[in-house]
Coordinates of C-alpha atoms and ligand atoms in Angstrom, one line a residue:
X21 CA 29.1 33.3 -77.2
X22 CA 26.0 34.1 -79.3
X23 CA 23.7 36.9 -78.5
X24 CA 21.0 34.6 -77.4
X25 CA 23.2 32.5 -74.7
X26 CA 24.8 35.6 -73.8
X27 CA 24.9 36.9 -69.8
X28 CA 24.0 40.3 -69.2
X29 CA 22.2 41.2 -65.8
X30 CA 20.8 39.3 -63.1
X31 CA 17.9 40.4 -61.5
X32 CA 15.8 38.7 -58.5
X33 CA 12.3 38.5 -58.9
X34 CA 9.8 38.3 -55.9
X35 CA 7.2 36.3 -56.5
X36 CA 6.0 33.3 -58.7
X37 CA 2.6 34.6 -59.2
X38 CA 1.1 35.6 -63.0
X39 CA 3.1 39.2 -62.9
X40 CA 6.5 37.5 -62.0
X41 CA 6.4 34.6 -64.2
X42 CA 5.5 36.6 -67.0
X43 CA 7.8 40.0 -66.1
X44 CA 10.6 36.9 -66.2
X45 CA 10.1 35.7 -69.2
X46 CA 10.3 39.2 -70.7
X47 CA 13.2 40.0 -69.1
X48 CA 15.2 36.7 -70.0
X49 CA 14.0 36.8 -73.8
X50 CA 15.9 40.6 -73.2
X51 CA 19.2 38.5 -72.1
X52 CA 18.8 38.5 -68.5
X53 CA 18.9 35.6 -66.2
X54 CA 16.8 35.2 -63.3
X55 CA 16.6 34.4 -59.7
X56 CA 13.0 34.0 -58.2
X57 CA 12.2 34.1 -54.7
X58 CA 8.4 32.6 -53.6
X59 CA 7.3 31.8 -50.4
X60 CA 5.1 29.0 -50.8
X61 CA 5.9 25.9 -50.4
X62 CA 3.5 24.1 -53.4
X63 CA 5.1 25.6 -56.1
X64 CA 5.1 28.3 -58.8
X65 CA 1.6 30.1 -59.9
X66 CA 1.3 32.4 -56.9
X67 CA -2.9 33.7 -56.8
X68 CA -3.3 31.3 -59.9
X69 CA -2.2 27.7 -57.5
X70 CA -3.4 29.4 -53.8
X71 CA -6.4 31.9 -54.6
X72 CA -8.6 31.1 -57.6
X73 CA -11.1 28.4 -56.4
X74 CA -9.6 24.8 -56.4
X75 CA -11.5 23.0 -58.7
X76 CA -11.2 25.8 -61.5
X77 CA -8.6 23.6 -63.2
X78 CA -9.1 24.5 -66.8
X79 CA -8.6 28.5 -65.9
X80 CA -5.3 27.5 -63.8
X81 CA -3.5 24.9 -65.3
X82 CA -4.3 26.8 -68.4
X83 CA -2.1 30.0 -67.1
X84 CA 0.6 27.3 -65.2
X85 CA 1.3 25.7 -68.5
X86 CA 2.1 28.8 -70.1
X87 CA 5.3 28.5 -68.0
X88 CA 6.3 25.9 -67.7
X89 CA 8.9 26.4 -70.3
X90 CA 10.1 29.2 -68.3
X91 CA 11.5 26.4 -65.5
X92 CA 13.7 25.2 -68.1
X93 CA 15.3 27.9 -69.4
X94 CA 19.2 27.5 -68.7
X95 CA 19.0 31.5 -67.0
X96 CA 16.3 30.8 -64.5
X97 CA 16.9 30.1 -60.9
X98 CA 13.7 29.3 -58.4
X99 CA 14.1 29.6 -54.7
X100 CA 10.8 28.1 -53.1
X101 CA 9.9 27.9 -49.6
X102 CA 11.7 31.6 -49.0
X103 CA 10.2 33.8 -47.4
X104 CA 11.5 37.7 -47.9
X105 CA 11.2 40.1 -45.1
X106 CA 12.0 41.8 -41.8
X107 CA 13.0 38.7 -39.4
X108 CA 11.8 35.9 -41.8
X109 CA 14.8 33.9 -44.2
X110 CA 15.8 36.9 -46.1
X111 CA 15.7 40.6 -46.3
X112 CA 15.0 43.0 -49.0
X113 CA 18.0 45.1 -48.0
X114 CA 20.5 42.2 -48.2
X115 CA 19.1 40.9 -51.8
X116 CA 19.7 44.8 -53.1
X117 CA 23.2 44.0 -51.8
X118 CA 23.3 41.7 -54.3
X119 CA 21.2 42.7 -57.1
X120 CA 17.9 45.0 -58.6
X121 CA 14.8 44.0 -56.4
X122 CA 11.6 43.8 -58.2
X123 CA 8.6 42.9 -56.0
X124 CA 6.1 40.8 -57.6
X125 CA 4.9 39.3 -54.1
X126 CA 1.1 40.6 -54.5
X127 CA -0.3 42.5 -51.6
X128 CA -0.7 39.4 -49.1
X129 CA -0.6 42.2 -46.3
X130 CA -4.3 42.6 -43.8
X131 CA -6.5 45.9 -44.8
X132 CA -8.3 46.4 -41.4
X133 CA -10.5 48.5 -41.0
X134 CA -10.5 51.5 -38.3
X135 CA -13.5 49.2 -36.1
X136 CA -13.2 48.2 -32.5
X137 CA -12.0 44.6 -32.2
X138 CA -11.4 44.1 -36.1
X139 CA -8.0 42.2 -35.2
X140 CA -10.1 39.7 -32.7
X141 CA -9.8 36.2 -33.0
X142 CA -12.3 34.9 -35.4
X143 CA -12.2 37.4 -37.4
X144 CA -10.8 36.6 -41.4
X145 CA -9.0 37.7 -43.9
X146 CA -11.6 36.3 -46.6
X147 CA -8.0 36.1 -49.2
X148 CA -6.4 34.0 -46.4
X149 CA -9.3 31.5 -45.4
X150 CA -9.7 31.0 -49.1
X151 CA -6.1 29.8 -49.1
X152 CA -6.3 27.6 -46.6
X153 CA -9.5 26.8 -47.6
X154 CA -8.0 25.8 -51.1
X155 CA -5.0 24.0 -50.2
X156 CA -7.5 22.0 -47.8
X157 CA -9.5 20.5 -50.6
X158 CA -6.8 20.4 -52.6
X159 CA -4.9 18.0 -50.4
X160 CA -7.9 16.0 -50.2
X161 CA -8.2 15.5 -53.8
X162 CA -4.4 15.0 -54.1
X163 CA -3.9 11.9 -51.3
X164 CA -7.6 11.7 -49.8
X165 CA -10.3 12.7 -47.5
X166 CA -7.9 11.3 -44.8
X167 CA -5.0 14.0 -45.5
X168 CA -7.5 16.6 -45.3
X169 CA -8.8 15.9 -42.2
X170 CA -5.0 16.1 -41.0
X171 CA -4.3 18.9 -41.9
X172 CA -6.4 21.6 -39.2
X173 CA -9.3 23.4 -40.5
X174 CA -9.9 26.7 -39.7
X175 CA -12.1 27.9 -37.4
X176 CA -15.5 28.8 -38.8
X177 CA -18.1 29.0 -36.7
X178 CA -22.3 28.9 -37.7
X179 CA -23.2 32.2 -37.8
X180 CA -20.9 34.1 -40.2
X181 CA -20.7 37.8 -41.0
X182 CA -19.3 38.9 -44.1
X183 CA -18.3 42.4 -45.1
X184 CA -18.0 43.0 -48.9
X185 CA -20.0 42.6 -52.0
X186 CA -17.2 41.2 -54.6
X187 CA -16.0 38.0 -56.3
X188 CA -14.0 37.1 -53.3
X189 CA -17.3 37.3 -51.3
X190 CA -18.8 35.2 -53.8
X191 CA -15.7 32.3 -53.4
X192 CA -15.4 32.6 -49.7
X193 CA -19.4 32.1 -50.1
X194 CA -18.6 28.8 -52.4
X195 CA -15.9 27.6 -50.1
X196 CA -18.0 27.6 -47.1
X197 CA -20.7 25.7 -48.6
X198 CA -17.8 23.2 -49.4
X199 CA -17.0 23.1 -46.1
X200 CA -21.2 22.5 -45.1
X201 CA -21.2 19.9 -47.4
X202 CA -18.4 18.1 -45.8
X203 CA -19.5 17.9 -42.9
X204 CA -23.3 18.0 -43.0
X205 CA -24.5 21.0 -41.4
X206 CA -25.5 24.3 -42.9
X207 CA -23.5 27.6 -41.8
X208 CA -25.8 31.2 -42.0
X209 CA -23.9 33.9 -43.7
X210 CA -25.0 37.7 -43.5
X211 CA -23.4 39.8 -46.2
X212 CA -22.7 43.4 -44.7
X213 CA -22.5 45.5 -48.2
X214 CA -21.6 49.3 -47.2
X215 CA -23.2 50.5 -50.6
X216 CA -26.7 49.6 -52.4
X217 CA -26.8 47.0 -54.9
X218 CA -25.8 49.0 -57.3
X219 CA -22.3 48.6 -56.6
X220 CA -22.1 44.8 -56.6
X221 CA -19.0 43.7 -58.1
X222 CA -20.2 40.1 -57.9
X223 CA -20.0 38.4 -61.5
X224 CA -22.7 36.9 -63.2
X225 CA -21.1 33.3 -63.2
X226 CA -20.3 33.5 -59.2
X227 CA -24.2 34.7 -58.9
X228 CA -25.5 32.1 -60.6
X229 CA -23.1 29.6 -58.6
X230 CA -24.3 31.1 -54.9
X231 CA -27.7 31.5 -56.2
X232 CA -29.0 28.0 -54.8
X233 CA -27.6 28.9 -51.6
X234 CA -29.4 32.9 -51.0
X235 CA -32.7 32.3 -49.0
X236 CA -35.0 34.5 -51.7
X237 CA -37.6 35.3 -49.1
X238 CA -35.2 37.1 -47.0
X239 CA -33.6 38.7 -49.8
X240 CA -36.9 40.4 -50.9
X241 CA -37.5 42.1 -47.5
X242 CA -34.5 43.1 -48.1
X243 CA -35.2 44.9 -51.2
X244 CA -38.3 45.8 -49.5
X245 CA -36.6 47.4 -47.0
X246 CA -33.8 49.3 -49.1
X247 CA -35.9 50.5 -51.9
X248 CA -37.4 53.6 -50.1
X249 CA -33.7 54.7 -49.6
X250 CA -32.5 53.9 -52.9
X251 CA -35.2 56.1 -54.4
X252 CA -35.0 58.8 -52.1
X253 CA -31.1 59.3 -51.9
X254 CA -29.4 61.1 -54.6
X255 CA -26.8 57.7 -55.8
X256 CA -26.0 59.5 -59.0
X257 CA -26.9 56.0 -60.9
X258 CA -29.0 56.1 -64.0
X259 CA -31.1 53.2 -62.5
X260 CA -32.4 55.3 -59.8
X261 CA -34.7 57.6 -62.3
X262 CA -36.1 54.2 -63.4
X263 CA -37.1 53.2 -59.9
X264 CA -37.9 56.6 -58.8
X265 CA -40.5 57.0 -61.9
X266 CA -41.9 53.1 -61.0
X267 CA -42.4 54.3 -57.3
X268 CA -44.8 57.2 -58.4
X269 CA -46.8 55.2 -60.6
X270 CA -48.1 52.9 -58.1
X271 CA -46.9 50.1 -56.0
X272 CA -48.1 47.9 -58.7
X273 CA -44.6 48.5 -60.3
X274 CA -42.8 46.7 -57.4
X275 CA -42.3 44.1 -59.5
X276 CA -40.4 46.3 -62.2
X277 CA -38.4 47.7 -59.3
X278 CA -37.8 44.1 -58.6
X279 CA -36.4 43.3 -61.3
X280 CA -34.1 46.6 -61.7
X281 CA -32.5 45.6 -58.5
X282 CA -32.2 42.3 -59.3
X283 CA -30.4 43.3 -62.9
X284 CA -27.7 45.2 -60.4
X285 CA -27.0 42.0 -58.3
X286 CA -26.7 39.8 -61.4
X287 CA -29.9 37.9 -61.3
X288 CA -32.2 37.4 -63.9
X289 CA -35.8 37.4 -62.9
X290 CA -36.4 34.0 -64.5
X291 CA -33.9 32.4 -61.9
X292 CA -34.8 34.4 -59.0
X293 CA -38.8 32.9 -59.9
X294 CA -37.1 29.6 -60.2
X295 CA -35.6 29.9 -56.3
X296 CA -36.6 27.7 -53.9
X297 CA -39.2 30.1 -51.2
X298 CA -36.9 29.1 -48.1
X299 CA -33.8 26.2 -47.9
X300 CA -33.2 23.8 -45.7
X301 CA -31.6 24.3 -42.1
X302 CA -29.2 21.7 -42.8
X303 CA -27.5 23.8 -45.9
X304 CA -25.9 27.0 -46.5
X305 CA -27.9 30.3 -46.2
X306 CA -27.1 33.5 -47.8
X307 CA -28.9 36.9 -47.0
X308 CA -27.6 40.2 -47.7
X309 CA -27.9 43.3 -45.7
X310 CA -27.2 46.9 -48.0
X311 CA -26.3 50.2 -46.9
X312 CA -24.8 49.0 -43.8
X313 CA -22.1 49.7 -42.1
X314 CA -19.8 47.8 -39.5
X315 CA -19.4 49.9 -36.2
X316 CA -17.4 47.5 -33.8
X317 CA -17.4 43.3 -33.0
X318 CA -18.6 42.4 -29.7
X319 CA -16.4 40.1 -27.9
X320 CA -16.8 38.2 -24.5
X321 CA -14.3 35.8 -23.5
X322 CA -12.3 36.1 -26.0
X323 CA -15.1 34.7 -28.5
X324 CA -16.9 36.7 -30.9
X325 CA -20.7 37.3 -30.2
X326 CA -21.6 40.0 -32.7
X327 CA -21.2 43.0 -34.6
X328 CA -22.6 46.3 -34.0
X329 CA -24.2 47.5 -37.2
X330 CA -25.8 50.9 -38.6
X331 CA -28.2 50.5 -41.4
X332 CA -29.0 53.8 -44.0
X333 CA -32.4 55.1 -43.9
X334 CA -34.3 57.2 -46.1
X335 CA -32.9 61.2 -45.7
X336 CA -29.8 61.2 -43.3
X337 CA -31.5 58.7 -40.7
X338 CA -30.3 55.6 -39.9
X339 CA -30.9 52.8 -37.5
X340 CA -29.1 50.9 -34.9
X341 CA -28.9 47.3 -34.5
X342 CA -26.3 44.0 -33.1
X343 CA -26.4 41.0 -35.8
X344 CA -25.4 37.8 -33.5
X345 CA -22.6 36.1 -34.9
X346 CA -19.3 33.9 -34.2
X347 CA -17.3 34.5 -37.4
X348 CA -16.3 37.4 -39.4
X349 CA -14.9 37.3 -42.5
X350 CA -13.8 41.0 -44.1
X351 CA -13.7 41.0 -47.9
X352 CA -12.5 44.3 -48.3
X353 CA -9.2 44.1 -50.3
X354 CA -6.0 43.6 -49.4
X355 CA -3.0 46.1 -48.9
X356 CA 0.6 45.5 -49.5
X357 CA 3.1 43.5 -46.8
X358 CA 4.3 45.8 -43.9
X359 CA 6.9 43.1 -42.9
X360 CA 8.5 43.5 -46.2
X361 CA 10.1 46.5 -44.5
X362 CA 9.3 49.0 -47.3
X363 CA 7.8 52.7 -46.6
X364 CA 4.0 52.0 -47.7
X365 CA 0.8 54.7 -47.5
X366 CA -2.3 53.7 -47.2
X367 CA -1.8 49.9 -48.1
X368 CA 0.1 51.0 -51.3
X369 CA 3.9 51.3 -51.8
X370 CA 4.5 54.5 -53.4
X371 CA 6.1 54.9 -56.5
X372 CA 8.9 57.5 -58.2
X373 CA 6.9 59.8 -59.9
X374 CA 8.9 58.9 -62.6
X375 CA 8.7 55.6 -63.5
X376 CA 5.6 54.0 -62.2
X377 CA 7.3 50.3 -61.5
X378 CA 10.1 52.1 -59.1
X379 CA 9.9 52.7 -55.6
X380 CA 10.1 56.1 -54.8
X381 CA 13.9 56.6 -53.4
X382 CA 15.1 53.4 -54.5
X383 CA 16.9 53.4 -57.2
X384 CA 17.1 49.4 -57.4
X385 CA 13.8 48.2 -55.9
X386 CA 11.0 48.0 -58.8
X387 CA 6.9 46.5 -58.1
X388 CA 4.8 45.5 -60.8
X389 CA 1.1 43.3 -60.5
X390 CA -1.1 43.1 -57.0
X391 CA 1.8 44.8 -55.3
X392 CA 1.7 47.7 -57.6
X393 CA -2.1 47.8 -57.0
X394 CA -3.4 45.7 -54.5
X395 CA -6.5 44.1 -55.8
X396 CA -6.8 45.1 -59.0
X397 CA -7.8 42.8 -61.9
X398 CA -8.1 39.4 -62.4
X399 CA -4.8 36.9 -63.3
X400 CA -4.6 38.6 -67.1
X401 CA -4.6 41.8 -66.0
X402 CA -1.9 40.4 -63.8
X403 CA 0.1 39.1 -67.0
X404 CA -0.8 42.0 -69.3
X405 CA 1.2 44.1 -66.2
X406 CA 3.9 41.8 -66.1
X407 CA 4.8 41.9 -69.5
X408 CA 4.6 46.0 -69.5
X409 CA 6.8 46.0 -66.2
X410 CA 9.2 43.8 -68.0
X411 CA 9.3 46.0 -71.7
X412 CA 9.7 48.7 -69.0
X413 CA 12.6 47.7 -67.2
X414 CA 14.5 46.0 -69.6
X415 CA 16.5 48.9 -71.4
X416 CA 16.9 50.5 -67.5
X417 CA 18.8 47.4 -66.7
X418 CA 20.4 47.0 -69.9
X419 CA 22.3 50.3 -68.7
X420 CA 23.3 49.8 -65.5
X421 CA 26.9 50.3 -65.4
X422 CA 29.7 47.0 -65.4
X423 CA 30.8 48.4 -62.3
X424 CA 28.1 47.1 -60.3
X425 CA 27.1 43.5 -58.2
X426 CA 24.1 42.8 -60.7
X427 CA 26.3 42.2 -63.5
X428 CA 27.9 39.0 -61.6
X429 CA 27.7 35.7 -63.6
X430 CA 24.3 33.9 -62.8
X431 CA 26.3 31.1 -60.8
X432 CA 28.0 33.7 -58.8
X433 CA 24.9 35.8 -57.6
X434 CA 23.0 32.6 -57.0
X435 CA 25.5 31.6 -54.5
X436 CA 25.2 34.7 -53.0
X437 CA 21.3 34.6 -52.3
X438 CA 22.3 30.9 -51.1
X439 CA 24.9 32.5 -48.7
X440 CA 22.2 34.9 -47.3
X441 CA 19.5 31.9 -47.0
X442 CA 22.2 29.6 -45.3
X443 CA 21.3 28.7 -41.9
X444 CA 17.7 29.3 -42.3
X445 CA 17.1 25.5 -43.1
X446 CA 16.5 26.5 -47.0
X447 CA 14.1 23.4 -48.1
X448 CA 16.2 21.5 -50.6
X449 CA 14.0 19.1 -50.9
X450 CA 11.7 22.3 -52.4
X451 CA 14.2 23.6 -55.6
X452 CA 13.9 24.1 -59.2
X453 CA 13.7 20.6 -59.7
X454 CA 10.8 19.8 -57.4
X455 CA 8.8 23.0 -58.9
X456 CA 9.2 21.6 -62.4
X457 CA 8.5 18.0 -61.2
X458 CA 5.7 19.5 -59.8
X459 CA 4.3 21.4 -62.3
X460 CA 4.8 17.9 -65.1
X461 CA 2.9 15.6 -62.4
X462 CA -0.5 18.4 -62.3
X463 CA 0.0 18.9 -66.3
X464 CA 0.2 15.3 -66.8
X465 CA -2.9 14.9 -64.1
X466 CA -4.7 17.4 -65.5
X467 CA -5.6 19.3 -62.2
X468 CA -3.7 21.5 -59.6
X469 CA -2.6 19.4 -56.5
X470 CA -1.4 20.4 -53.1
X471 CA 1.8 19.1 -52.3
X472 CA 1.8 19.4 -48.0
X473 CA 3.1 16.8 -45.9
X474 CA 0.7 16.1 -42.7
X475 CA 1.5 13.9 -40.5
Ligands
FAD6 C1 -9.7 34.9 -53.4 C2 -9.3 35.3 -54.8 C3 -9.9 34.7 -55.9 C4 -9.5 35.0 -57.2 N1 -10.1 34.4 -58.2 C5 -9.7 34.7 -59.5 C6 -10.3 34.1 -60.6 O1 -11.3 33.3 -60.5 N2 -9.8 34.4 -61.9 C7 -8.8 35.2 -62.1 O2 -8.4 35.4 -63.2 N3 -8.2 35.9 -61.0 C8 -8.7 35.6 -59.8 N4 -8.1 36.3 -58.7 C9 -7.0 37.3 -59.0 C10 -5.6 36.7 -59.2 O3 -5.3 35.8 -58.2 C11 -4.7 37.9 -59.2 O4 -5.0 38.8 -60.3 C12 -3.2 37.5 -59.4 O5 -2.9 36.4 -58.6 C13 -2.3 38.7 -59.1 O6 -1.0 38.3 -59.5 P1 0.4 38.8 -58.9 O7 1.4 38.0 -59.6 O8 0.5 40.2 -58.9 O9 0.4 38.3 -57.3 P2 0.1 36.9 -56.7 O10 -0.5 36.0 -57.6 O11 -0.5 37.1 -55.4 O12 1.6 36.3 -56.5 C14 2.4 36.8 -55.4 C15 3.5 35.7 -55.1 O13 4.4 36.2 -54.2 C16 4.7 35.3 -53.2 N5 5.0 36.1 -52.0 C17 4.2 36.9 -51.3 N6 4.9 37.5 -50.3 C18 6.1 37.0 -50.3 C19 7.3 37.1 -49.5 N7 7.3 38.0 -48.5 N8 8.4 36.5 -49.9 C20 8.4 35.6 -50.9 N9 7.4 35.4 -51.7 C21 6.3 36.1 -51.4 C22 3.4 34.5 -53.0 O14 3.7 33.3 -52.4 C23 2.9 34.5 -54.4 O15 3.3 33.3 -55.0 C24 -8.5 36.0 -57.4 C25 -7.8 36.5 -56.3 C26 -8.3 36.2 -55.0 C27 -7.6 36.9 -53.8

């Protein structure tokens, strides 16, 4: 057999997102074949299909594209539908049975944080609305505004609090107004940020995108309000001598404070001039509230009616208030998947000081991507990991002794994660022949499509 066609290890992948795919193709240019495990039921792409915003087509069929080859390569095996994990269709510790582990799954687990009633109803996961969300108008685009109203929307009430100040703030933000404009009303949305303006991890392009919906007159009190405290308290930020040195002169360099503020959120003064004074009751409306912090939800009935907030003041004062709402959504990261039934710290699995793509005390469980570092970069940083996990890993499997299960011929350990998913009701109707059947049908289309069945 020649070199290239040659057999050597199998090794299951978890996890069709940007790390897996690419960690795969690595690892099968290296010899190896391939079994991937994903759970979703759509098809390959992982963050790149359910979590970038919908309509960003260019951006995902871009990365999808990039492997599609991969489906056809005569070493790769794709389970879809399969969901890995204490009591769901297959366990970590029977696929190790079988052969090396390496967790590419993301970190689709819930960071909650330490807040009275923070696990009530009504209260989001911004990373999972936005999937649902996304599949949602995705469907609708795919087979019609008729599919998407079968398929049940999640609840999101008018009055919405949301806790964070990052991009995912900035999409949930986009998704709601989606959701406003389908139906014809306008949602309120109070963004909680813990830190000052400063620390906005909002991009430009999302700025200018939610811009239209932020009622400007509200977020000058705002500024109003915070600047005292962002002069007064040391924030180690170069900015601050600039707005410190302003506030002496006089208050007629508010404006230049203004605009230093402005700079941090990513809004040019031209734009925020070119705002409308107050919008319309019947749209979307965005404020923001800085230095505040979330103290506990207030429930009644089993519905929420607010949160309980503390807001910094200048020195170590601060002040006391209840912001009336019926929806949360927390946009504070994301933390790794308990149910995977792997020891975890702090949202993080920890890893062999060694080698930073092993699990420490495994010796055949490996992580690369979002479930190396929940939250961390965008879908190239994803890839650029992937294909380091893969050059990484490579020679390490390249060694393992003949002795052992991994070294079974591709046909014989796919049978065996078959056996284990066996009485589960695998989805054969959702194989490697519907993902790549998929995958041609979006290319060809040129857009990303949802696949569900509704009734
Ligand atoms: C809301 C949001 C918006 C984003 N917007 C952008 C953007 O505009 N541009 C950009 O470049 N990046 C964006 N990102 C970041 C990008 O999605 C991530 O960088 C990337 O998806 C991480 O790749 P990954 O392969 O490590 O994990 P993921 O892409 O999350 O892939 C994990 C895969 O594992 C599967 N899986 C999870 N658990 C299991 C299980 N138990 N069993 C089997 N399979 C499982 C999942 O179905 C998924 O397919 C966004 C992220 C979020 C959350």
């Amino acid at each position: 057999m020649a070199k290239a066609d040659c057999q050597k290890h199998t090794i299951i992948i978890i996890g069709a997102g940007p790390t897996g795919l690419t960690l795969a193709k690595v690892l099968l240019d290296n010899h190896m074949s391939i079994i991937m495990i994903d759970a979703n039921h759509e098809g390959i792409g992982g963050g790149v299909r359910d979590s970038i915003f919908w309509d960003k087509d260019k951006l995902k069929l871009g990365i999808l594209k990039k492997h599609a080859e991969l489906l056809n390569h005569p070493r790769f095996r794709y389970f879809g539908g399969i969901e890995v994990g204490e009591d769901r269709d297959v366990t970590i510790e029977d696929l190790q049975q079988v052969a090396p582990v390496i967790l590419t799954c993301g970190s689709r687990g819930h960071k909650q944080l330490p807040i009275d009633g923070a696990d009530a109803e009504g209260v989001w996961d911004a990373n999972v609305l936005v999937r649902i969300l996304n599949t949602r108008w995705l469907l609708g685009r795919t087979k019609g505004p008729a599919a998407e109203e079968a398929l049940e929307r999640p609840y999101v009430g008018k009055k919405i609090a949301m806790v964070g100040m990052g991009n995912v703030v900035a999409d949930t933000i986009k998704h709601i107004a989606t959701l406003d404009n389908r139906e014809g009303c306008g949602r309120e949305i109070s963004v909680l940020v813990r830190r000052t303006p400063f620390a906005s991890k909002i991009a430009p392009a999302e700025m200018k995108w939610i811009l239209g919906y932020i009622d400007k007159s509200k977020l000058e009190t705002e500024i109003k309000r915070i600047l005292p405290y962002l002069i007064e308290t040391d924030l180690d930020i170069p900015e601050q001598k600039e707005l410190k040195a302003d506030w002496e002169k006089d208050n007629a360099s508010y404006q230049h404070n203004l605009e230093i503020i402005l700079k941090a959120l990513k809004i040019k003064i031209d734009m925020f001039n070119e705002m409308p004074d107050s919008l319309n009751e019947s749209q979307t409306r965005v404020d923001f509230k800085f230095a505040t912090q979330i103290k506990k939800v207030d429930q009644a009935d089993d519905k929420i009616k607010g949160i309980e907030i503390t807001q910094k003041l200048v020195g170590d004062k601060s002040s006391e208030s209840r912001l009336d709402c019926d929806t949360i959504i927390m946009s504070v990261g994301s933390s790794v998947d308990e149910q995977l039934g792997l020891d975890h710290d702090n949202g993080y699995f920890v890893s062999d000081g060694k080698n930073d793509f092993l699990l420490k005390g495994e010796n055949n469980i490996f992580m690369a991507g979002w479930a190396r570092q929940p939250s961390v970069g965008l879908a190239g940083v994803a890839t650029k990991e992937g294909k380091k996990a893969g050059e990484t890993l490579a020679p390490l499997f390249e060694a393992i002794e003949d002795e052992t299960k991994s070294l079974g011929s591709l046909t014989e350990t796919e049978k065996m994660v078959s056996d284990l998913i066996v009485g589960v009701a695998y989805p054969d109707w959702f194989n490697l022949a519907t993902a790549r059947h998929r995958l041609q049908q979006e290319i060809q289309g040129n857009q990303v499509m949802s696949f569900v069945t509704v009734d």
